[in-house]
Structures are given as structure tokens and as C-alpha cells.
Amino acid sequence: MQSYSTAINNNVNTIWLLDISSNSQNILDALEQIPSSINHIKTFENIIGCEQFIRSLSDDDCIVFIADVPLGQQIIPRIHQLQQVLAIYIYSTEIQSNESWFRQFRKFRGICSQLNQLATSIPSRYRRRPRRETDDLFSFDILSTDDNQEKSTAELDGHFIHSQLLIEALQKMKSTSTAIEEFIRFCQDQKDIKDQNCYLKLVHEFQNEYSSDKSVWWYTRDSFVYRMLNKALRVQNIDVLFVFRFFLRDIAQQLKENQWSSPGYVYRGQSLSKYELKRLQQSVGKLVSINSLLSTTRYRDVAEVYVGNTEGLEKVLFIIYVNPLIDGIKPFADITFLSDFPQEGEILFMLGSIFQIESVQIGEYRVWLIELKLCSDHDEALKTIFNYLRRESSRCELDLLALGNLLHDMGKFEDSKNYYNRCLKLLPPNDHVWKPYCYYLLGLVATENGDDKCALDLLSKSLNIRRQTLKSSDPSIADTLTAIARVHYNSCNFGQALQLYREALAIFQQAFGDDDLTSAMTYTNIGVVCKEQKLYFDALNYHEKAREIRLKNLPPGHFRFGTSWNNMGEVYQRLGEYGTALKYYKRALEIYKRSLPPEHIEIAIVLVNKGSIKEEKVDLRTALPFYKQALNICLRM
């Protein structure tokens, strides 16, 4: 029999092995219905020739295999394990009597009695977007939850929180006429991409043809957009994500406009490392945030194709229950009519979507089945801390400064410095509101980086402008005095530092009263200076005052409670009360690990403090691991 062929498409082949002697016309009629967009088709009625052809294909080729019952029972045991075989279907009018035998094979997808369905709808599902393992990996953060609100909020994971806030900050940035131009310039500057001519041609096409209603289409297309964005999300490259900000906002809007409306299940096949799988196994009942756009499908058999067969990676099938009626969920939509690959039945979730891990179990053929349920950040474990941090981040009206402040809170000081400088360059020369604020923020970064001279220069600029344009009782002046005091503290000018802190405290108390967080921070700073002046009981008194104010103003688990415990621990260490000091360091570290990113300098400081106690007790073997952990954090910052 001659083979019937259409154009080869994305290395996915559909192979038919059928006895056509009795109904050849029906089969040929079905083949004639195949549209030109469907994958390469070959038909066989000879088992030997069919198997030889399959084995001759390269590992990059993929097969959807369709056979009748007698021929399928002979060949499937011999070809089932071949890497090229994605899925197996059987043509039979007697579905129930034949299905049980084929169920023993993992790649078996079902029995179909309709030739036209075999010829069109089933093969079309496997017209796949070309994807490499590294393109399709995604990162995730896991959050502990508990029925007790105070406990669960205290156990928030810092990376989880700040990843969510970073996503929100990028999406909220106002649209500008230059955003796409900036994106194009960035893309044109990438010189390390192979096949520059093809790449630049696509960049030029994007420049000329992109519009907000095509954002999903561009994301699903096999192009630099998909790969560049996914990589940036995976490693959290801030500069790349920043130039993609308009694109992320457009995708979110398209998903909202096409929000999926009914509860149901979607699926995703994925290869995971053993470490990632273990994290999920140990986190059943917890929340997981996906730090990328999450592609899923309505079709379980399509998802199973993507479970992978890569050595060293685990095969995983995510089974996800979604209810679009839940308040506060990130948008997700059926993008069949928006996608460059409509055959996949793709359901796309906005990055930052939150799910609860329901179960992790091993299934047939060593495929792990992970059941998830879509959740929202209105969960009681999240609401309190998120609402507080959102209020904090919304205080700044300028997008670049708001993003810089968030990055500063995450301990990404160089990244925050870049955005403060960008904002400073955009301000008019006669600006007296935001320019001193930029100098102030840049001074804080210089202080964090240990450049006291640069910090003092920048903060002095800020103070001079503010004193010329504001009342002497304005809290902004107190902010700057506090920052300058810290520089003097770092230079061991403790008397000067204490004088400036007390001057700032008087302004804060006049403006906000005695129980404001600004007073708490100033009490903390005064306590730190008192410790260096060996006024240990005065120091403890100031730190306790600060903690009491924080209890009145902050949600449980806020990282500033870690600040209180660490500072008290340092005082007790100076007093030689090592047991009490270690107890407070432990509390501080627990809070920091759950409220700050894992590479934050505050975590390193507590680790150094714990190590120094062990060193003072001449327990060098125990001290060394703490110092190594702290060093690793500093090297990764």
C-alpha cells in the first residue's frame, strides 16, 4: 500500500497500521478529510515495514500511533517503549471488549470507533510547540499554612511573599510610550543568541506588528519572547523582567478578558529534579506559588506527552482543580483562539498563581501524580501580611522608586540602586520633592554597601534640599537625620550618632505620637548605640520599647520582630549570657527565614552572631558552619 502524506510539521508524525482490505474506502475517505495543518501522516498494513519505519526515525521525531486491534496487539509490545512514540490509539467498533488488554501500556490513550475523529481531532492535539527542557522549567515557592492565623502568618516564606509583590509591582507600572522601544533596544543588544539574522528578523517583526491584543499569541509562539521571558522568570533577572513589564501587563489583561468561567480539571506534564519533587512531597497541604506563566491543557493525554523521559529527572503529571469563582485568584484563560498553537487546548495561568498541594503519589509507569487546587492570596494565612506590605509599597507614587524600594527590602541593593538612579535621571532639575528622596535612598544603598563617604555625600545633599524646602519639623528631615546617624555609627562616632538619633526621635514623636513605627525604629537605633557605649541595660530598655510599639502596629511574623530579637541577643551576648543570646538569635532567625528572601543580609548577620558565640566559647568546630552559611549568603547577594 502507498503511504498517504501531508507536509511534515514540527517532527510529529501520525502513523496508521490498519488492515484495509475490507474497508479501504472508509479509511481513504477519512484521510482525505485531514486539513493541511495536521502532522505528517503515513499508513501501513504490514507490521514489519511499519516497525522498521518507526525505528528509523531520529530521537527528535515523535509519533502518534493508530492501529486496529489485531495488528495493534502484535506490534505495540515491541514499540511501546521507544522514545519516539508519544501516544497510542486503537480503532475498533467494540470498545469495551478490547480496552482492558491495551490498558497495560502506559502510552495507550484510548479506543475510538470514529475514523474521522482519528483522522483529525486526535492527531491535531499533538501538533506541539517545540520546547526544550530548559525552556519549560518553572520555579516555585512553597508556603506553610496553619489553621491558627498568628502561627501561619509567622511562618510565611520570605521568598514567596516578595516574589508575589515583585510580580504585582511590575504589572502595576504605568504604561509609557517608550516601553516597547526600550524593549526592542534591549533585544537588539543581545549578541549571544545563535542565528542572529533569524533572531533580529523576529525582533523587527515584533517591533512592527505587536499590539496588546496579541500578547498571548506572541508568548505561545516559538520565538525569543517565550524563551527570554521564561528564563528571566526562572532566575528572577530583574533587568529583563523590567523591560518585559508592558508585556506582562498585556498578558494579564488578555487573560482577564478571556477568564475561564467554569470549575474543572486541567493537566500539565513536566520533568522535575529529584530535589524539586522531594520539596513537593514534603509540602502536602501547603501553598505553592508558580513564578512563571503556567501552561496547562484540558486534555490529560496531551499533558502525559510532556512528562518527559530525561535521565536524572522525574516524570510528573500535575492534575489541577480550578474554580474561577474564587475571589482573589490570578487570571487564567482558555487561549485556544489566542494561541499560535490552538490544537493544544491550552489553559494559561498568570504568573504568581497560587495552588494548594493536595497529594503527591506515584502512579503507573513511574509517573508521579501531583494534585493541586487553585487558591487565592485572600487565604487567611496571606491576607494580613500582604495587605500591610501592599500599603507600604503603595506609599511611593513613582513606579521606578516603588520597584527600587521593593528590591531594597529584598536585599537586592545593586538592583535597587539601578532603579533609583534611573528615576533620578528622569526628574526635572528644579524638582524638590523626589530628588532629595532619591538621594536619600541612594545614600541608604551606599550605607548597606559599606561606602560611608559616598553615603554621607548623598545624604547631605538630601538633607540640604529638605531643610531649604520643608519645615524643620517635617518627618522627611528626621528620616535623613536617621540615615546620617547610621553612617556615623558605622564610623564609630557614637556620640554624634546618638545626638542625631535623638533629634530625629523628637521630630517623629511630634509628628506621629509616641507609638508610631518611626519611633520604634529610632528606639532600636538608640539601643544599638547604647550597646556600643556599654550601657547594656539602657540598650535592652530601648529594644523592648521598640518591640512593644511593633506589637501594636505590625502583623505577626513581620521581619522587624526579628530585628528586635537579634538586637536583644547581641546585648545579652555582650553581658556574657550566651544561653539567653542564643535563644533570641534562634527566634530572630526563624522570623527572618519566613519573612525575608533566603539571601538577605539580615539572615547572614544572625548567623555570624551565632557563630561568634560558639567562637567565644572556643567551640570552633560548631562556629565554622554558621560562618560558612553567612559567607555563602554574602557571596550570592
Coordinates of C-alpha atoms in Angstrom, one line a residue, residues 182-191 200 203:
E182 CA 13.1 50.2 25.3
F183 CA 12.2 46.5 24.9
I184 CA 13.3 46.5 21.3
R185 CA 16.6 48.2 22.1
F186 CA 17.3 45.6 24.8
C187 CA 16.6 42.8 22.4
Q188 CA 18.8 44.3 19.7
D189 CA 21.6 44.5 22.1
Q190 CA 21.6 40.7 22.8
K191 CA 24.7 39.5 20.9
L200 CA 16.7 40.0 14.5
V203 CA 12.6 41.3 16.7

